[in-house]
Coordinates of C-alpha atoms in Angstrom, one line a residue:
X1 CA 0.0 0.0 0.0
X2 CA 1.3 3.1 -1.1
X3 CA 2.4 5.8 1.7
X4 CA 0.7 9.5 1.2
X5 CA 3.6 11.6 1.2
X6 CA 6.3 9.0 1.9
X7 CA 4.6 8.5 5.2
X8 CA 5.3 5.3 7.5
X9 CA 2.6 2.6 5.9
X10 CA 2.0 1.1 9.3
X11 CA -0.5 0.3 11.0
X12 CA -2.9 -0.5 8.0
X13 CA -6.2 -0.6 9.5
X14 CA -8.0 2.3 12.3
X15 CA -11.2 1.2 13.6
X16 CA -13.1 3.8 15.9
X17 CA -14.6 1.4 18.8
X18 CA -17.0 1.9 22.1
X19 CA -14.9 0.9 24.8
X20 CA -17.4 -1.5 26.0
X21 CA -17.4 -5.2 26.9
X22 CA -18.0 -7.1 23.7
X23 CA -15.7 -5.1 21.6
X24 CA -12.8 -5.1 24.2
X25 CA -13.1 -8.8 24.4
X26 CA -12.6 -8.7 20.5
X27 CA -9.4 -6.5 20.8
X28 CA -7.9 -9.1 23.6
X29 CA -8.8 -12.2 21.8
X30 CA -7.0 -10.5 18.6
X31 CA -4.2 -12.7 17.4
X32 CA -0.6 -11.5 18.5
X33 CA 0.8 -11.4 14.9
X34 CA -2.0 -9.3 13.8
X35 CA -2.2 -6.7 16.9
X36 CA 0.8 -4.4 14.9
X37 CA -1.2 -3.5 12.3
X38 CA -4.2 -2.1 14.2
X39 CA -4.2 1.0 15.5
X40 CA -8.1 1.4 17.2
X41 CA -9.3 4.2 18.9
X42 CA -11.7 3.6 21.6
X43 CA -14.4 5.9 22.8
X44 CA -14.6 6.0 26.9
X45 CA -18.2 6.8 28.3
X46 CA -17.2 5.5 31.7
X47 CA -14.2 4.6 33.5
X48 CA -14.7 0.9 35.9
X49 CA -13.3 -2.1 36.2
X50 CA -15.3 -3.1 33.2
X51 CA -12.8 -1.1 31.0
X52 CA -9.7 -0.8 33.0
X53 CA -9.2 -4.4 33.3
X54 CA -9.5 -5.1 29.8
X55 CA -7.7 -2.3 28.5
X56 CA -4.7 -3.8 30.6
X57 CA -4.8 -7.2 29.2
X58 CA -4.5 -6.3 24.9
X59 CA -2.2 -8.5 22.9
X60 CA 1.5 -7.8 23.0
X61 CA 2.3 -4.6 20.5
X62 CA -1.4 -3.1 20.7
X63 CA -1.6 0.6 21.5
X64 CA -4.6 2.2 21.5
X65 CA -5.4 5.5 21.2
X66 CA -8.4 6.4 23.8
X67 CA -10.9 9.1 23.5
X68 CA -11.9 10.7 26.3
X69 CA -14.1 13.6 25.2
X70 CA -16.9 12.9 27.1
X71 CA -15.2 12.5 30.1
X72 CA -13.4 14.8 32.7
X73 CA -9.8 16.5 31.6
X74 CA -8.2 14.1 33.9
X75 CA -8.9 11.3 32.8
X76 CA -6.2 10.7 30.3
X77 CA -3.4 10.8 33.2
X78 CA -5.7 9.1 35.3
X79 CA -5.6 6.2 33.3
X80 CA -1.9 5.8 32.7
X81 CA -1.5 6.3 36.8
X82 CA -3.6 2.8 36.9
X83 CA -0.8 1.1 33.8
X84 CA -3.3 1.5 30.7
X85 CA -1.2 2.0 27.6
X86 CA -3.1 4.8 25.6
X87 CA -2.5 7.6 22.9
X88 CA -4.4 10.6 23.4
X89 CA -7.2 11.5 21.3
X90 CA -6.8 15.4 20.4
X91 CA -10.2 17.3 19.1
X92 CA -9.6 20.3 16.8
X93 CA -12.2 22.5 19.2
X94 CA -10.7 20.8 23.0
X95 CA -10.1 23.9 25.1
X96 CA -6.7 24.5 26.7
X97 CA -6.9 23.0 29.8
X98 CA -8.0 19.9 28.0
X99 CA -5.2 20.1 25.4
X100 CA -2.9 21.2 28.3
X101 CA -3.8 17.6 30.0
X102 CA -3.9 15.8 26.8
X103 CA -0.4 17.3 25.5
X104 CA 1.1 15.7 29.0
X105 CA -0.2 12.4 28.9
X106 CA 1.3 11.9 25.2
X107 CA 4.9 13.4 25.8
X108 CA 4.9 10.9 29.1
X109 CA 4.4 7.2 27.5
X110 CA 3.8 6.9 23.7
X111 CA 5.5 10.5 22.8
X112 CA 2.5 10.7 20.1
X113 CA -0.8 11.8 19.8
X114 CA -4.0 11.5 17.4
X115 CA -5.6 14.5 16.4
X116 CA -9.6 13.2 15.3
X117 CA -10.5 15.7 12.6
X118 CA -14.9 15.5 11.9
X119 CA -15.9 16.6 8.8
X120 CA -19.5 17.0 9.7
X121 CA -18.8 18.8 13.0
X122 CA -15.6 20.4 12.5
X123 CA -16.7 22.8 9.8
X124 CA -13.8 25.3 8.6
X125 CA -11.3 26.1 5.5
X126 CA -8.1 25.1 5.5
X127 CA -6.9 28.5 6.7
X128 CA -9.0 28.0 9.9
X129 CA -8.1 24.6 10.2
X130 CA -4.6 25.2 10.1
X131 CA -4.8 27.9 12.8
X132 CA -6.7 24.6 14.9
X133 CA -3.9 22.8 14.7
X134 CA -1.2 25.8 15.5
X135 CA -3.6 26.0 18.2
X136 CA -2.8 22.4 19.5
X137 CA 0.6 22.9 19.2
X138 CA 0.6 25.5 21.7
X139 CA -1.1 24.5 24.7
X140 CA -0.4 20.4 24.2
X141 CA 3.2 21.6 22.6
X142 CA 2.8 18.7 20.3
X143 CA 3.6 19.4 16.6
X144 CA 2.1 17.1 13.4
X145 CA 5.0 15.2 13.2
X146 CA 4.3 13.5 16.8
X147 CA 0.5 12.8 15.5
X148 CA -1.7 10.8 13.8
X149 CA -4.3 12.6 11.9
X150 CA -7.9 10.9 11.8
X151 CA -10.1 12.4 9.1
X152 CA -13.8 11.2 10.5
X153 CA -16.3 11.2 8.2
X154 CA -19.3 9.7 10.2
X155 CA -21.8 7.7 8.9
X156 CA -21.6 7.1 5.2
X157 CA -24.5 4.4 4.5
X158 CA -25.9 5.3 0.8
X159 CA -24.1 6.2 -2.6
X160 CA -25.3 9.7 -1.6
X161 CA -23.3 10.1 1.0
X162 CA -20.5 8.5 -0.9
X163 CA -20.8 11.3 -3.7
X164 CA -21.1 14.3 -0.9
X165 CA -17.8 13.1 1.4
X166 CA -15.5 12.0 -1.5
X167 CA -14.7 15.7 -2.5
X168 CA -14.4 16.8 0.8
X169 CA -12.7 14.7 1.7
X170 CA -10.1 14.8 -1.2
X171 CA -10.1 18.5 -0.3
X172 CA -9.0 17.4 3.0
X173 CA -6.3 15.3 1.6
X174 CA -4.7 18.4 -0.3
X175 CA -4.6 20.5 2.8
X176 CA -3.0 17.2 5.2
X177 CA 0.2 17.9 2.9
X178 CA 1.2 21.4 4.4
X179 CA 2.2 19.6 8.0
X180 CA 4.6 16.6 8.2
X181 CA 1.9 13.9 10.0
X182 CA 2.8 10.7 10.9
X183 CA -0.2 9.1 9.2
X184 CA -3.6 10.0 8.0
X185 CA -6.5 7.6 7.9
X186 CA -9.7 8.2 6.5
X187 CA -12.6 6.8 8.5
X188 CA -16.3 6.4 8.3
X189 CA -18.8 4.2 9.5
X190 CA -21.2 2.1 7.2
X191 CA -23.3 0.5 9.4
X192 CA -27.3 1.6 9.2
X193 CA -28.4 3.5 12.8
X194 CA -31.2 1.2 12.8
X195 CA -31.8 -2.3 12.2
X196 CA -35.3 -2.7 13.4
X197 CA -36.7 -2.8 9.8
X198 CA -34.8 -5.0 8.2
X199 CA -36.8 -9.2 7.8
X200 CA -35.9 -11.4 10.8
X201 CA -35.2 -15.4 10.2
X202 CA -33.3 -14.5 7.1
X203 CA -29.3 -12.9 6.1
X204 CA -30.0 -9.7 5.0
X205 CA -27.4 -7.7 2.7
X206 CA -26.3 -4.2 3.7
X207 CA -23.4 -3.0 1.3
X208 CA -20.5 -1.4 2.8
X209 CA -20.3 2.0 1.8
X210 CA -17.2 2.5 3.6
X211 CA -15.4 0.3 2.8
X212 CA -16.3 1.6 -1.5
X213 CA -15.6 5.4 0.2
X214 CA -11.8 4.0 1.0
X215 CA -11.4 1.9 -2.1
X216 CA -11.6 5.3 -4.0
X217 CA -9.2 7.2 -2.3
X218 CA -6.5 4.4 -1.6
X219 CA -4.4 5.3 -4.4
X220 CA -3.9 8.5 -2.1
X221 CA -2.0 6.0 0.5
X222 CA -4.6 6.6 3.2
X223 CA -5.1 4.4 6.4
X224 CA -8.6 2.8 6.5
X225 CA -10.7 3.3 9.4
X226 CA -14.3 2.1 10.0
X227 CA -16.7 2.4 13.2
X228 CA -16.3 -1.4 13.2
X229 CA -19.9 -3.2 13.3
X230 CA -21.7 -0.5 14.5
X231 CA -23.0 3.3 13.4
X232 CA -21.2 6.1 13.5
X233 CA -23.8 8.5 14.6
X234 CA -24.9 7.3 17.7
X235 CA -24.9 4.1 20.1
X236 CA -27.4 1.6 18.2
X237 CA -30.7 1.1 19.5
X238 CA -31.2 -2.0 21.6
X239 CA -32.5 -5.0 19.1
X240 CA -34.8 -7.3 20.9
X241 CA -33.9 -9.9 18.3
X242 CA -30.6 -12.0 18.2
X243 CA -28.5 -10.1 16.0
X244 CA -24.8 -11.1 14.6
X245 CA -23.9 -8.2 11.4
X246 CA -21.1 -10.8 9.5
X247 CA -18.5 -8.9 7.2
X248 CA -17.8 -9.9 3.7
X249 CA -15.4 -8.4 1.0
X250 CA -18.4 -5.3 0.2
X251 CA -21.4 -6.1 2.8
X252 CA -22.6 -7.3 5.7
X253 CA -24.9 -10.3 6.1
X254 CA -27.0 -9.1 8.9
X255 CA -28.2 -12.3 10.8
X256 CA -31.6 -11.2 13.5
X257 CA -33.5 -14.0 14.6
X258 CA -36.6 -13.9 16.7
X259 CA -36.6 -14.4 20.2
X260 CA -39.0 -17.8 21.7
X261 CA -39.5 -18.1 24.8
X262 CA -37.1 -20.5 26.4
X263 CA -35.7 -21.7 22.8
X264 CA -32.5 -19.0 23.5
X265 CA -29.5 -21.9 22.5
X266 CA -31.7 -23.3 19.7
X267 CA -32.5 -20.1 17.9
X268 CA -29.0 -18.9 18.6
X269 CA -27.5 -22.5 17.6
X270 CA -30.1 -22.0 14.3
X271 CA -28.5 -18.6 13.7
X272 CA -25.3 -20.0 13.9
X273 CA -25.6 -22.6 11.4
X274 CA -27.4 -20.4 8.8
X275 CA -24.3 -18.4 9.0
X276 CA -21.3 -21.3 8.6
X277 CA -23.2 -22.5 5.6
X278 CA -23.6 -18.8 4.2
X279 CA -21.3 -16.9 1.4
X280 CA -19.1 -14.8 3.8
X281 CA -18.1 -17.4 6.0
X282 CA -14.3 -18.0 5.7
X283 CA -12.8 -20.7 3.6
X284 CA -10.3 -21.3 6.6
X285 CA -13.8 -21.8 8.8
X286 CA -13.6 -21.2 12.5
X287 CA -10.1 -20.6 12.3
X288 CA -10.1 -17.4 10.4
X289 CA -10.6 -15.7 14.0
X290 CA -11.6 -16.1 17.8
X291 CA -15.3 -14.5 16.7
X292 CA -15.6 -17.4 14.4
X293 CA -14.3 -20.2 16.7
X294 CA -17.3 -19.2 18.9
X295 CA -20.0 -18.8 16.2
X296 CA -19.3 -22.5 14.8
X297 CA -19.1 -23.9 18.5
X298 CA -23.0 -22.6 18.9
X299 CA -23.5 -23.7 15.3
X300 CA -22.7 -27.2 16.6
X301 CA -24.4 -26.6 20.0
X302 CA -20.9 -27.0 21.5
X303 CA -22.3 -24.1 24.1
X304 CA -24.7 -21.9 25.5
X305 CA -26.5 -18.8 23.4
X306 CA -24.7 -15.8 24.9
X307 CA -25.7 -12.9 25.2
X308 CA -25.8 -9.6 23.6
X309 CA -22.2 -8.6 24.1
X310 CA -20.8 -11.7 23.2
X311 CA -22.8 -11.2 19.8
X312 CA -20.9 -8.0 19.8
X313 CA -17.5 -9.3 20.5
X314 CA -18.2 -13.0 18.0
X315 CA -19.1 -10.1 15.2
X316 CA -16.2 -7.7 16.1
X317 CA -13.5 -10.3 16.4
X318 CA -14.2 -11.4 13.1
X319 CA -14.9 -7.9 11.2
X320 CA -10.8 -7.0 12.6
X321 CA -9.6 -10.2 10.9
X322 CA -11.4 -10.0 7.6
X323 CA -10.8 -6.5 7.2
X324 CA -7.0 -7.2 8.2
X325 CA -6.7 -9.8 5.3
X326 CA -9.0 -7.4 3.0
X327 CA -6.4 -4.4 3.4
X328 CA -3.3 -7.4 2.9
X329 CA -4.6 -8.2 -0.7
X330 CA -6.4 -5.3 -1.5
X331 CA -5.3 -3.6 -5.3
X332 CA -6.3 0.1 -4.7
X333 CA -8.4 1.7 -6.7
X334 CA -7.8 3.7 -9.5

């Protein structure tokens, strides 16, 4: 994969994750030789031992980068006081005590930060944008060269939105070259908000208009980033259905099975089986990832139904693996 502007190629893929049970379980069931070339940011809501154990337990060469804007400016050095390994996620409008606090925690462990850039939210020219990032310079004393800039694009679900973020986008691109980053990923998230209309007791396709937003731009060198299996926009609404969204090379199957009443580990062992016997499951089978080693166990009835977090975490696990082999023999496009 080509490098934009002679920049370092690694790490090749930048997922944007909730820093919640099932998707932390995902990260620390991710295969050691693949942990290198991932470079996730997670997005704190809460701080407990839900988070801070798992956080301390990733593979071996895993960093994240940890997003802390909803949270208190302390939280960042709070954190690495209690041994969690984190980059700092920068926002272009943080205020300077924020920045200050920010600024600190990167210059003390990984001597890098990642400045997230939102298209939608972050509205400004590149005159403005570069004053933003002057801005950042001063008060967390951190120039481009020590960060990683993440160009969010939010939810991207339709050909529309393809058509409306590609130029800015690209516009974007031009103005990364006046500062020497370390990297620049493009990221967007292509799952629907909402589920609740799609049929039940049947794979439903939903395309992957990320994924098609990145294959357009690659010849650019960009990193890919995605929101994972879940919306950009906001948390997904609770599904009372069992759901498992399954990535393939340009869509998601999106398995939702009805509840029965007391039928929980034959519906899910029914769900399960539909989706070993479907198109996008691996030719390697339930080697190709943790995720998949515990889908094809239920398939067999080797264990109980879960729950909705180990959905999560099955679906996650394997999304980070196929879209870890995708970028590995992906031709860009031209």
């Amino acid at each position: 994969m080509p490098a934009l502007g002679g920049r370092a190629e690694e790490p090749v893929y930048r997922p944007i994750l909730a820093a919640r049970r099932g998707e932390l379980e995902a990260l620390g069931h991710l295969d050691d030789a693949l942990a290198p070339m991932l470079s996730p940011i997670l997005q704190l809501s809460e701080v407990d031992k839900n988070v801070i154990d798992p956080l301390t337990r990733l593979p071996p060469g895993l960093l994240p980068a940890v997003d802390i804007g909803a949270l208190p400016d302390t939280t960042a050095s709070a954190l690495a006081r209690r041994g969690v390994p984190l980059v700092p996620v920068i926002g272009l409008t943080d205020g300077e005590r924020r920045l200050a606090a920010l600024g600190a925690t990167a210059r003390a462990q990984p001597q890098r930060g990642v400045v997230r850039l939102r298209l939608r939210q972050d509205r400004a020219g590149p005159d403005a944008t570069t004053t933003a990032v002057e801005r950042i310079g001063r008060h967390a004393r951190l120039a481009p060269e020590q960060c990683d800039l993440v160009l969010d694009c939010g939810d991207v679900c339709c050909p529309a939105d393809v058509r409306l973020v590609e130029p800015r986008v690209r516009r974007m691109l031009d103005w990364t070259r006046r500062h020497a980053w370390r990297s620049v990923s493009v990221v967007a998230g292509g799952m629907p908000p909402a589920l609740s209309r799609l049929p039940i007791d049947e794979p439903v396709r939903v395309d992957r208009w990320d994924w098609l937003l990145w294959q357009r731009l690659a010849d650019l060198g960009v990193t890919f980033g995605d929101y994972g299996v879940t919306p950009a926009a906001a948390q997904p609404t609770v599904d009372r259905h069992l759901t498992i969204p399954y990535t393939g090379d340009d869509a998601w199957l999106i398995h939702r099975w009805s509840r029965r009443r007391g039928q929980g580990d034959q519906r899910v062992a029914d769900l399960c089986r539909t989706l070993v016997s479907g198109p996008h499951w691996p030719t390697t089978g339930a080697s190709f990832s943790w995720g998949d080693q515990e889908i094809s166990r239920r398939a067999r009835r080797g264990a109980g139904a879960g729950s909705a977090t180990n959905w999560m975490a099955w679906s996650t696990s394997h999304h980070l693996a196929h879209v870890l082999n995708a970028l590995a023999r992906a031709t860009p496009a031209r």
